[in-house]
Short mmCIF file of C-alpha atoms and ligand atoms in Angstrom, two decimals:
data_model
loop_
_atom_site.label_atom_id
_atom_site.label_comp_id
_atom_site.label_asym_id
_atom_site.label_seq_id
_atom_site.Cartn_x
_atom_site.Cartn_y
_atom_site.Cartn_z
CA UNK F 26 23.53 25.72 -13.49
CA UNK F 27 20.25 23.43 -12.72
CA UNK F 28 16.90 25.70 -12.18
CA UNK F 29 15.70 23.36 -9.23
CA UNK F 30 18.22 21.45 -6.50
CA UNK F 31 15.62 18.97 -6.70
CA UNK F 32 12.26 18.14 -8.43
CA UNK F 33 9.89 16.12 -6.98
CA UNK F 34 7.74 14.67 -9.75
CA UNK F 35 4.63 13.38 -8.42
CA UNK F 36 3.13 15.23 -5.08
CA UNK F 37 1.30 11.65 -4.05
CA UNK F 38 2.34 9.85 -0.41
CA UNK F 39 6.15 9.28 -1.21
CA UNK F 40 6.71 12.54 -3.20
CA UNK F 41 5.20 14.54 -0.16
CA UNK F 42 6.83 11.93 2.61
CA UNK F 43 10.11 12.81 1.22
CA UNK F 44 9.66 16.26 0.61
CA UNK F 45 8.45 17.28 4.24
CA UNK F 46 11.54 15.30 5.60
CA UNK F 47 13.98 17.31 3.10
CA UNK F 48 12.37 20.91 4.82
CA UNK F 49 12.66 19.04 8.51
CA UNK F 50 16.71 19.34 7.98
CA UNK F 51 18.69 22.21 8.70
CA UNK F 52 21.09 21.39 5.83
CA UNK F 53 18.47 20.76 3.04
CA UNK F 54 15.99 23.06 4.05
CA UNK F 55 17.00 25.65 1.85
CA UNK F 56 17.22 23.72 -1.57
CA UNK F 57 15.47 25.09 -4.25
CA UNK F 58 12.42 22.95 -5.03
CA UNK F 59 10.09 22.04 -7.82
CA UNK F 60 7.13 19.81 -6.91
CA UNK F 61 5.45 18.26 -9.88
CA UNK F 62 2.03 16.68 -10.21
CA UNK F 63 -0.74 16.82 -13.12
CA UNK F 64 -3.46 16.28 -10.33
CA UNK F 65 -4.27 19.11 -7.76
CA UNK F 66 -4.49 16.76 -5.26
CA UNK F 67 -7.40 18.75 -3.23
CA UNK F 68 -9.76 15.55 -3.00
CA UNK F 69 -9.82 12.64 -0.75
CA UNK F 70 -8.41 10.06 -3.35
CA UNK F 71 -7.78 7.31 -0.78
CA UNK F 72 -7.17 6.19 2.71
CA UNK F 73 -3.95 4.62 3.94
CA UNK F 74 -4.30 2.16 6.87
CA UNK F 75 -1.22 0.51 8.32
CA UNK F 76 0.20 -0.68 11.71
CA UNK F 77 3.51 0.47 13.90
CA UNK F 78 4.53 0.98 16.98
CA UNK F 79 4.16 3.62 19.02
CA UNK F 80 3.97 7.00 17.13
CA UNK F 81 4.77 7.84 13.62
CA UNK F 82 6.03 10.74 11.56
CA UNK F 83 2.31 12.25 10.01
CA UNK F 84 1.10 11.10 14.02
CA UNK F 85 -1.08 14.57 14.01
CA UNK F 86 -2.64 13.40 10.38
CA UNK F 87 -4.18 9.92 12.25
CA UNK F 88 -7.86 9.87 11.82
CA UNK F 89 -8.99 6.83 13.76
CA UNK F 90 -6.95 4.44 15.39
CA UNK F 91 -7.73 0.51 16.26
CA UNK F 92 -6.16 -1.65 18.60
CA UNK F 93 -8.27 -4.27 18.13
CA UNK F 94 -8.80 -6.42 14.99
CA UNK F 95 -11.25 -8.94 14.10
CA UNK F 96 -11.19 -11.85 11.44
CA UNK F 97 -14.21 -14.05 9.89
CA UNK F 98 -14.35 -16.38 7.96
CA UNK F 99 -17.10 -19.24 7.43
CA UNK F 100 -16.28 -21.17 9.69
CA UNK F 101 -14.51 -19.21 13.01
CA UNK F 102 -14.68 -15.09 13.97
CA UNK F 103 -11.61 -14.25 15.94
CA UNK F 104 -10.90 -11.17 17.73
CA UNK F 105 -7.19 -10.32 17.81
CA UNK F 106 -5.14 -7.67 19.68
CA UNK F 107 -2.32 -5.77 17.79
CA UNK F 108 -0.52 -4.60 21.08
CA UNK F 109 2.59 -3.36 20.49
CA UNK F 110 1.08 -2.58 17.68
CA UNK F 111 -1.49 0.18 16.51
CA UNK F 112 -3.49 -0.31 13.27
CA UNK F 113 -4.64 3.34 11.75
CA UNK F 114 -5.69 4.89 9.20
CA UNK F 115 -4.70 8.73 7.73
CA UNK F 116 -6.84 10.40 4.64
CA UNK F 117 -5.16 11.17 2.05
CA UNK F 118 -6.75 15.00 1.77
CA UNK F 119 -5.63 15.37 5.55
CA UNK F 120 -2.43 14.31 4.24
CA UNK F 121 -2.43 16.52 1.23
CA UNK F 122 -4.12 19.59 2.92
CA UNK F 123 -1.40 19.10 5.60
CA UNK F 124 1.64 19.27 3.38
CA UNK F 125 0.28 21.60 0.88
CA UNK F 126 -0.88 24.00 3.60
CA UNK F 127 3.28 23.45 5.25
CA UNK F 128 4.79 24.51 1.80
CA UNK F 129 2.67 27.15 0.68
CA UNK F 130 4.57 29.36 3.23
CA UNK F 131 8.15 28.38 1.85
CA UNK F 132 9.71 31.21 -0.79
CA UNK F 133 11.83 27.83 -1.88
CA UNK F 134 9.39 25.44 -2.94
CA UNK F 135 7.57 26.07 -5.91
CA UNK F 136 4.00 23.28 -6.30
CA UNK F 137 3.40 23.69 -10.68
CA UNK F 138 0.11 21.54 -10.94
CA UNK F 139 1.12 19.65 -14.58
CA UNK F 140 1.54 16.49 -16.41
CA UNK F 141 5.33 15.37 -16.77
CA UNK F 142 6.34 14.08 -20.27
CA UNK F 143 9.24 12.86 -19.80
CA UNK F 144 12.68 12.44 -17.45
CA UNK F 145 16.23 12.71 -19.12
CA UNK F 146 19.71 12.50 -16.96
CA UNK F 147 22.49 12.01 -18.75
CA UNK F 148 26.26 13.63 -18.27
CA UNK F 149 25.10 17.12 -19.30
CA UNK F 150 21.85 17.54 -17.78
CA UNK F 151 19.28 16.29 -15.75
CA UNK F 152 15.68 17.05 -16.44
CA UNK F 153 11.99 16.84 -16.60
CA UNK F 154 10.14 18.05 -19.59
CA UNK F 155 6.41 19.58 -17.83
CA UNK F 156 3.69 20.38 -20.44
CA UNK F 157 6.16 20.87 -23.14
CA UNK F 158 8.67 22.74 -21.09
CA UNK F 159 11.74 21.62 -19.96
CA UNK F 160 12.84 21.89 -15.97
CA UNK F 161 16.60 21.35 -14.93
CA UNK F 162 17.46 19.76 -11.40
CA UNK F 163 20.44 18.30 -9.58
CA UNK F 164 18.69 15.10 -8.38
CA UNK F 165 14.73 14.25 -9.86
CA UNK F 166 12.89 12.10 -7.25
CA UNK F 167 10.20 10.21 -9.66
CA UNK F 168 7.02 8.40 -7.98
CA UNK F 169 5.10 8.57 -11.18
CA UNK F 170 4.06 4.98 -11.82
CA UNK F 171 6.26 3.63 -14.86
CA UNK F 172 4.10 3.78 -18.45
CA UNK F 173 4.72 -0.14 -18.67
CA UNK F 174 5.79 -3.08 -16.12
CA UNK F 175 8.79 -4.39 -15.99
CA UNK F 176 9.38 -6.66 -18.85
CA UNK F 177 10.64 -9.09 -16.17
CA UNK F 178 9.47 -12.79 -15.06
CA UNK F 179 6.99 -12.12 -12.02
CA UNK F 180 4.46 -13.12 -10.18
CA UNK F 181 1.75 -10.26 -10.75
CA UNK F 182 -1.52 -9.91 -9.12
CA UNK F 183 -4.06 -7.03 -9.11
CA UNK F 184 -5.34 -5.77 -5.24
CA UNK F 185 -8.39 -3.72 -6.51
CA UNK F 186 -11.49 -2.95 -4.19
CA UNK F 187 -14.01 -0.52 -3.95
CA UNK F 188 -15.38 1.45 -0.58
CA UNK F 189 -17.96 3.18 0.92
CA UNK F 190 -17.98 5.22 3.51
CA UNK F 191 -21.38 4.76 4.86
CA UNK F 192 -24.04 6.63 7.56
CA UNK F 193 -26.39 4.26 9.41
CA UNK F 194 -29.45 5.65 10.19
CA UNK F 195 -29.15 3.46 13.86
CA UNK F 196 -25.75 2.68 15.75
CA UNK F 197 -24.27 -0.68 14.02
CA UNK F 198 -20.46 -0.63 14.79
CA UNK F 199 -18.26 -0.65 17.40
CA UNK F 200 -15.59 1.91 16.69
CA UNK F 201 -13.13 0.60 18.99
CA UNK F 202 -12.81 -2.94 16.62
CA UNK F 203 -11.94 -2.79 13.11
CA UNK F 204 -12.39 -5.93 10.55
CA UNK F 205 -9.05 -6.55 9.25
CA UNK F 206 -10.56 -9.45 6.92
CA UNK F 207 -13.57 -11.02 6.17
CA UNK F 208 -14.26 -14.19 3.91
CA UNK F 209 -18.05 -14.22 4.62
CA UNK F 210 -18.51 -14.21 0.73
CA UNK F 211 -18.15 -15.85 -2.48
CA UNK F 212 -14.57 -16.85 -3.63
CA UNK F 213 -15.71 -17.57 -7.13
CA UNK F 214 -14.08 -14.40 -8.68
CA UNK F 215 -10.85 -14.72 -7.05
CA UNK F 216 -9.47 -14.25 -3.35
CA UNK F 217 -12.75 -11.91 -2.07
CA UNK F 218 -13.09 -10.06 0.99
CA UNK F 219 -14.12 -7.35 2.81
CA UNK F 220 -12.95 -4.97 5.81
CA UNK F 221 -15.14 -2.65 7.29
CA UNK F 222 -12.94 0.12 9.86
CA UNK F 223 -15.84 1.75 11.95
CA UNK F 224 -14.80 5.89 12.77
CA UNK F 225 -18.59 6.04 15.33
CA UNK F 226 -21.13 3.78 16.09
CA UNK F 227 -22.83 4.71 12.75
CA UNK F 228 -19.85 5.48 10.39
CA UNK F 229 -17.86 2.88 8.50
CA UNK F 230 -15.63 2.71 5.71
CA UNK F 231 -16.57 -1.06 4.22
CA UNK F 232 -14.43 -2.03 1.24
CA UNK F 233 -14.76 -5.21 -1.03
CA UNK F 234 -11.32 -6.26 -2.16
CA UNK F 235 -10.34 -8.62 -4.41
CA UNK F 236 -6.37 -10.17 -5.25
CA UNK F 237 -6.93 -11.24 -8.79
CA UNK F 238 -5.69 -11.12 -11.93
CA UNK F 239 -8.09 -8.63 -13.35
CA UNK F 240 -10.81 -5.57 -12.15
CA UNK F 241 -14.33 -6.48 -12.54
CA UNK F 242 -17.33 -3.99 -14.33
CA UNK F 243 -17.77 -1.78 -11.47
CA UNK F 244 -21.56 -3.32 -10.77
CA UNK F 245 -19.96 -6.59 -9.34
CA UNK F 246 -18.37 -4.38 -6.90
CA UNK F 247 -21.69 -2.46 -5.78
CA UNK F 248 -23.40 -5.46 -5.62
CA UNK F 249 -20.92 -7.16 -3.63
CA UNK F 250 -21.06 -4.36 -1.27
CA UNK F 251 -24.74 -4.26 -0.73
CA UNK F 252 -24.95 -7.69 -0.25
CA UNK F 253 -22.77 -7.68 2.17
CA UNK F 254 -24.20 -4.73 4.16
CA UNK F 255 -27.21 -6.38 4.17
CA UNK F 256 -26.94 -9.72 4.79
CA UNK F 257 -24.16 -9.91 6.75
CA UNK F 258 -23.48 -6.93 8.53
CA UNK F 259 -27.45 -6.28 8.76
CA UNK F 260 -27.99 -2.82 8.19
CA UNK F 261 -30.53 -1.46 5.82
CA UNK F 262 -30.76 1.73 6.53
CA UNK F 263 -27.99 3.84 5.34
CA UNK F 264 -26.35 6.47 3.05
CA UNK F 265 -23.07 6.72 1.18
CA UNK F 266 -21.29 9.57 2.06
CA UNK F 267 -17.89 8.72 0.47
CA UNK F 268 -16.87 6.35 -2.74
CA UNK F 269 -13.38 4.93 -2.76
CA UNK F 270 -11.81 2.44 -5.96
CA UNK F 271 -8.46 1.39 -5.95
CA UNK F 272 -5.76 -1.11 -8.16
CA UNK F 273 -2.83 -1.67 -6.59
CA UNK F 274 -0.47 -3.89 -8.41
CA UNK F 275 1.03 -6.59 -6.40
CA UNK F 276 4.28 -8.07 -8.36
CA UNK F 277 7.51 -9.99 -7.78
CA UNK F 278 8.66 -7.70 -10.47
CA UNK F 279 12.08 -6.11 -9.92
CA UNK F 280 11.42 -1.95 -10.48
CA UNK F 281 14.77 0.03 -11.49
CA UNK F 282 16.05 2.55 -8.61
CA UNK F 283 18.24 5.74 -10.21
CA UNK F 284 19.09 6.17 -14.09
CA UNK F 285 21.69 8.73 -13.57
CA UNK F 286 20.41 11.42 -11.33
CA UNK F 287 16.87 10.37 -11.61
CA UNK F 288 16.09 8.59 -8.18
CA UNK F 289 12.75 5.98 -8.25
CA UNK F 290 10.37 6.60 -4.67
CA UNK F 291 6.92 5.21 -4.18
CA UNK F 292 5.25 2.35 -5.41
CA UNK F 293 7.76 3.25 -8.35
CA UNK F 294 10.79 1.82 -7.22
CA UNK F 295 8.86 -1.05 -5.78
CA UNK F 296 7.81 -0.73 -2.20
CA UNK F 297 4.94 -1.74 -2.80
CA UNK F 298 4.58 -5.13 -0.67
CA UNK F 299 4.09 -7.39 -3.00
CA UNK F 300 2.27 -10.22 -0.68
CA UNK F 301 0.00 -8.02 0.78
CA UNK F 302 -0.62 -4.03 -1.14
CA UNK F 303 0.29 -2.25 2.06
CA UNK F 304 3.11 0.43 1.03
CA UNK F 305 2.50 3.53 3.36
CA UNK F 306 4.79 1.96 5.77
CA UNK F 307 7.26 0.90 3.88
CA UNK F 308 7.03 4.90 1.91
CA UNK F 309 7.83 6.12 5.50
CA UNK F 310 10.93 3.83 6.04
CA UNK F 311 11.72 5.18 2.79
CA UNK F 312 11.66 8.09 2.81
CA UNK F 313 13.60 8.16 6.68
CA UNK F 314 16.98 6.42 5.07
CA UNK F 315 16.91 8.67 1.33
CA UNK F 316 17.05 12.07 3.73
CA UNK F 317 19.82 10.62 6.02
CA UNK F 318 21.85 9.68 3.22
CA UNK F 319 21.50 13.06 1.76
CA UNK F 320 22.32 14.90 5.07
CA UNK F 321 25.21 11.85 6.03
CA UNK F 322 26.61 11.82 2.28
CA UNK F 323 25.13 14.34 -0.26
CA UNK F 324 23.41 11.59 -2.07
CA UNK F 325 19.95 9.42 -1.97
CA UNK F 326 20.40 5.42 -0.90
CA UNK F 327 17.68 3.12 0.62
CA UNK F 328 17.93 0.55 3.35
CA UNK F 329 18.59 -2.90 0.73
CA UNK F 330 16.02 -5.46 1.72
CA UNK F 331 16.71 -8.54 2.78
CA UNK F 332 16.95 -11.42 0.19
CA UNK F 333 14.55 -13.46 2.54
CA UNK F 334 11.86 -11.35 2.04
CA UNK F 335 11.77 -11.34 -1.40
CA UNK F 336 11.88 -15.22 -1.03
CA UNK F 337 9.19 -15.07 1.44
CA UNK F 338 6.98 -12.76 -1.13
CA UNK F 339 7.52 -14.69 -4.10
CA UNK F 340 6.28 -18.25 -2.49
CA UNK F 341 3.11 -16.25 -1.79
CA UNK F 342 2.38 -15.08 -4.33
CA UNK F 343 2.94 -17.81 -6.18
CA UNK F 344 0.77 -20.04 -3.77
CA UNK F 345 -2.37 -17.17 -4.47
CA UNK F 346 -1.24 -16.55 -8.17
CA UNK F 347 -1.49 -20.97 -9.14
CA UNK F 348 -4.05 -21.12 -6.41
CA UNK F 349 -1.74 -23.78 -5.12
CA UNK F 350 -4.11 -22.77 -1.96
CA UNK F 351 -7.17 -20.28 -1.95
CA UNK F 352 -6.14 -16.78 -0.69
CA UNK F 353 -9.41 -17.81 1.66
CA UNK F 354 -7.11 -20.63 3.06
CA UNK F 355 -4.01 -18.88 3.11
CA UNK F 356 -5.60 -16.16 4.83
CA UNK F 357 -7.30 -17.53 7.70
CA UNK F 358 -4.65 -19.91 8.37
CA UNK F 359 -2.11 -16.96 9.11
CA UNK F 360 -5.13 -15.23 11.60
CA UNK F 361 -6.39 -17.64 13.34
CA UNK F 362 -3.01 -20.00 13.97
CA UNK F 363 -0.45 -17.21 14.56
CA UNK F 364 0.22 -14.26 17.29
CA UNK F 365 -1.03 -10.76 15.44
CA UNK F 366 1.81 -9.42 16.64
CA UNK F 367 4.56 -12.54 15.05
CA UNK F 368 2.17 -11.55 11.74
CA UNK F 369 2.44 -8.15 11.35
CA UNK F 370 6.19 -8.00 12.16
CA UNK F 371 6.30 -10.61 9.58
CA UNK F 372 4.28 -8.59 6.80
CA UNK F 373 6.41 -5.44 7.93
CA UNK F 374 9.37 -7.41 7.04
CA UNK F 375 10.86 -6.92 10.62
CA UNK F 376 10.09 -10.46 12.29
CA UNK F 377 12.88 -12.64 13.88
CA UNK F 378 13.44 -15.82 13.04
CA UNK F 379 11.23 -16.96 16.21
CA UNK F 380 8.40 -14.93 14.40
CA UNK F 381 9.44 -16.40 11.03
CA UNK F 382 9.11 -19.71 12.01
CA UNK F 383 5.63 -19.29 14.43
CA UNK F 384 4.10 -17.66 11.23
CA UNK F 385 5.27 -20.57 9.00
CA UNK F 386 4.66 -23.43 10.87
CA UNK F 387 0.94 -21.92 10.84
CA UNK F 388 0.93 -22.59 6.73
CA UNK F 389 -0.59 -25.26 5.17
CA UNK F 390 2.66 -27.61 4.63
CA UNK F 391 1.75 -29.35 0.74
CA UNK F 392 0.95 -25.79 -0.84
CA UNK F 393 3.89 -24.29 0.29
CA UNK F 394 6.52 -26.63 0.35
CA UNK F 395 5.89 -27.50 -3.02
CA UNK F 396 5.79 -23.36 -3.70
CA UNK F 397 8.91 -22.66 -1.58
CA UNK F 398 11.04 -25.50 -3.94
CA UNK F 399 9.62 -24.03 -7.02
CA UNK F 400 10.85 -20.47 -5.95
CA UNK F 401 14.14 -21.80 -4.87
CA UNK F 402 15.06 -24.04 -7.32
CA UNK F 403 13.07 -22.54 -9.97
CA UNK F 404 10.87 -25.03 -11.10
CA UNK F 405 7.72 -22.57 -11.39
CA UNK F 406 6.00 -25.58 -13.04
CA UNK F 407 5.81 -27.60 -10.66
CA UNK F 408 2.26 -25.58 -9.54
CA UNK F 409 -0.50 -27.80 -10.27
CA UNK F 410 -3.01 -25.65 -11.85
CA UNK F 411 -3.02 -22.25 -12.77
CA UNK F 412 -6.69 -20.14 -12.62
CA UNK F 413 -8.29 -18.09 -15.63
CA UNK F 414 -7.56 -14.86 -15.12
CA UNK F 415 -4.37 -15.35 -12.93
CA UNK F 416 -1.07 -13.61 -14.85
CA UNK F 417 1.81 -15.16 -13.98
CA UNK F 418 4.94 -14.40 -17.10
C1 LIG B 518 -7.40 3.85 -3.46
C2 LIG B 518 -5.58 3.30 -2.62
C3 LIG B 518 -5.92 2.83 -1.41
C4 LIG B 518 -4.82 2.32 -1.09
N1 LIG B 518 -4.89 1.93 0.32
C5 LIG B 518 -3.56 1.83 0.86
C6 LIG B 518 -3.59 1.81 2.64
O1 LIG B 518 -4.37 1.54 3.26
N2 LIG B 518 -2.52 1.22 3.36
C7 LIG B 518 -0.82 0.89 2.39
O2 LIG B 518 -0.27 0.43 2.71
N3 LIG B 518 -1.20 1.17 1.16
C8 LIG B 518 -2.57 1.76 0.10
N4 LIG B 518 -2.22 2.13 -0.81
C9 LIG B 518 -1.15 1.71 -1.71
C10 LIG B 518 0.56 3.18 -1.71
O3 LIG B 518 -0.03 2.96 -0.53
C11 LIG B 518 -0.67 4.44 -2.69
O4 LIG B 518 -0.66 3.70 -3.88
C12 LIG B 518 0.59 5.33 -2.26
O5 LIG B 518 -0.38 6.24 -2.77
C13 LIG B 518 1.48 5.22 -3.08
O6 LIG B 518 2.91 6.40 -3.06
P1 LIG B 518 3.17 7.25 -4.23
O7 LIG B 518 3.64 8.02 -3.88
O8 LIG B 518 4.05 5.75 -4.64
O9 LIG B 518 2.33 6.92 -5.72
P2 LIG B 518 1.00 7.89 -5.92
O10 LIG B 518 0.53 8.44 -3.98
O11 LIG B 518 -0.01 7.55 -6.74
O12 LIG B 518 1.28 9.60 -5.96
C14 LIG B 518 1.81 9.58 -7.60
C15 LIG B 518 1.24 10.96 -7.95
O13 LIG B 518 2.15 10.70 -9.49
C16 LIG B 518 0.96 12.15 -9.95
N5 LIG B 518 1.09 11.48 -11.76
C17 LIG B 518 1.38 10.48 -11.82
N6 LIG B 518 1.60 10.33 -12.93
C18 LIG B 518 1.85 12.06 -13.73
C19 LIG B 518 2.49 12.71 -14.65
N7 LIG B 518 2.83 12.20 -15.93
N8 LIG B 518 2.88 13.84 -14.25
C20 LIG B 518 2.08 14.35 -13.70
N9 LIG B 518 1.69 13.92 -12.03
C21 LIG B 518 2.00 12.31 -12.44
C22 LIG B 518 -0.04 11.79 -9.54
O14 LIG B 518 -0.87 12.28 -9.62
C23 LIG B 518 0.19 10.89 -8.28
O15 LIG B 518 -0.49 12.30 -7.15
C24 LIG B 518 -3.80 2.56 -1.84
C25 LIG B 518 -4.05 2.79 -2.78
C26 LIG B 518 -4.66 3.25 -3.63
C27 LIG B 518 -5.04 3.29 -5.00
#
């Protein structure tokens, strides 16, 4: 008999999203479950933004939501309506507190703070080694990031960002409108834009984001943030309430899904959308599918991603990595020439052919045709130039 029915290695977004759904199922909620994480998950280490129609699984945790988004570049500004979607934000700390608050009353669920040193699954047993101790389980759901990236040819880019929650002395923000992308910022160090999520007339999360091959020294994000807040937002007197830094790998690499009774979940299963970095909603949909499959068939399974979406992601990353077109021009085309709901459906892997066409039509033909031919016929060298610092292996 294994020590536990299920062991979840990683108590982040994917581990907790899956666990909460398992505990909501009458046929699964009494399973003996171990949750392991190297952190206590008691800090606001990230905020998740995403869009969805109607209410989501963690609706009660939504901290702020917007139905109007702004897009800016040096030539134009566009006010966009998200309907039928709503753009939402959940704070990491609210999510962790909610999930841990729920499981602490359950005798069959144990949280063990500790470092997972290795995972193994063979014909005899499935186990995790946690702080030197072997713990067996019927099934392990693993969301720890891989130690090294998959060694397959793929486009790779990093989305790296630093954000501050600032409080201004005077009311300057409209809490009804969030800025999804503001390209009124230097582009020499890779595609770079700002993101402004207002919480009230005086408070907002302001984030400086890059898509490039390498992260930057901390002072460069700080300089960019300071300049943007004073020159573009026109705010002189403010205090920094919170800070966030993050790196999201954007890659078309193929991620391992399962090894015997070890099942990968979250970013470790490749659920981050390669061309955008958005992950939260994919994790929610995946958790639903895994639990459905556990209930119906007793084994985990996920919905396969249609090859069409892989191709679109490869084409978009090809264009960005090889700089066939600057990120600024690419996103300006997408946000100013398509209806936002079509674009959101497309980025969600849910668009119908008419919406795909609306998005494709908005993009400059030459660079995308070259990238598409390269991806379809394997002619990656068709790219005309490669920017320094970008990696394509
Ligand atoms: C700062 C930040 C902001 C983000 N914002 C957004 C957003 O707005 N929208 C969006 O869609 N996506 C966003 N993402 C991307 C993605 O949604 C998150 O990374 C999400 O948390 C991924 O969930 P996960 O469970 O796969 O990984 P995580 O949430 O990172 O969970 C993995 C867990 O494994 C634990 N762990 C790792 N190694 C070990 C070990 N050896 N032993 C024990 N425990 C271990 C970690 O402590 C962690 O708790 C963001 C990412 C970051 C980093």
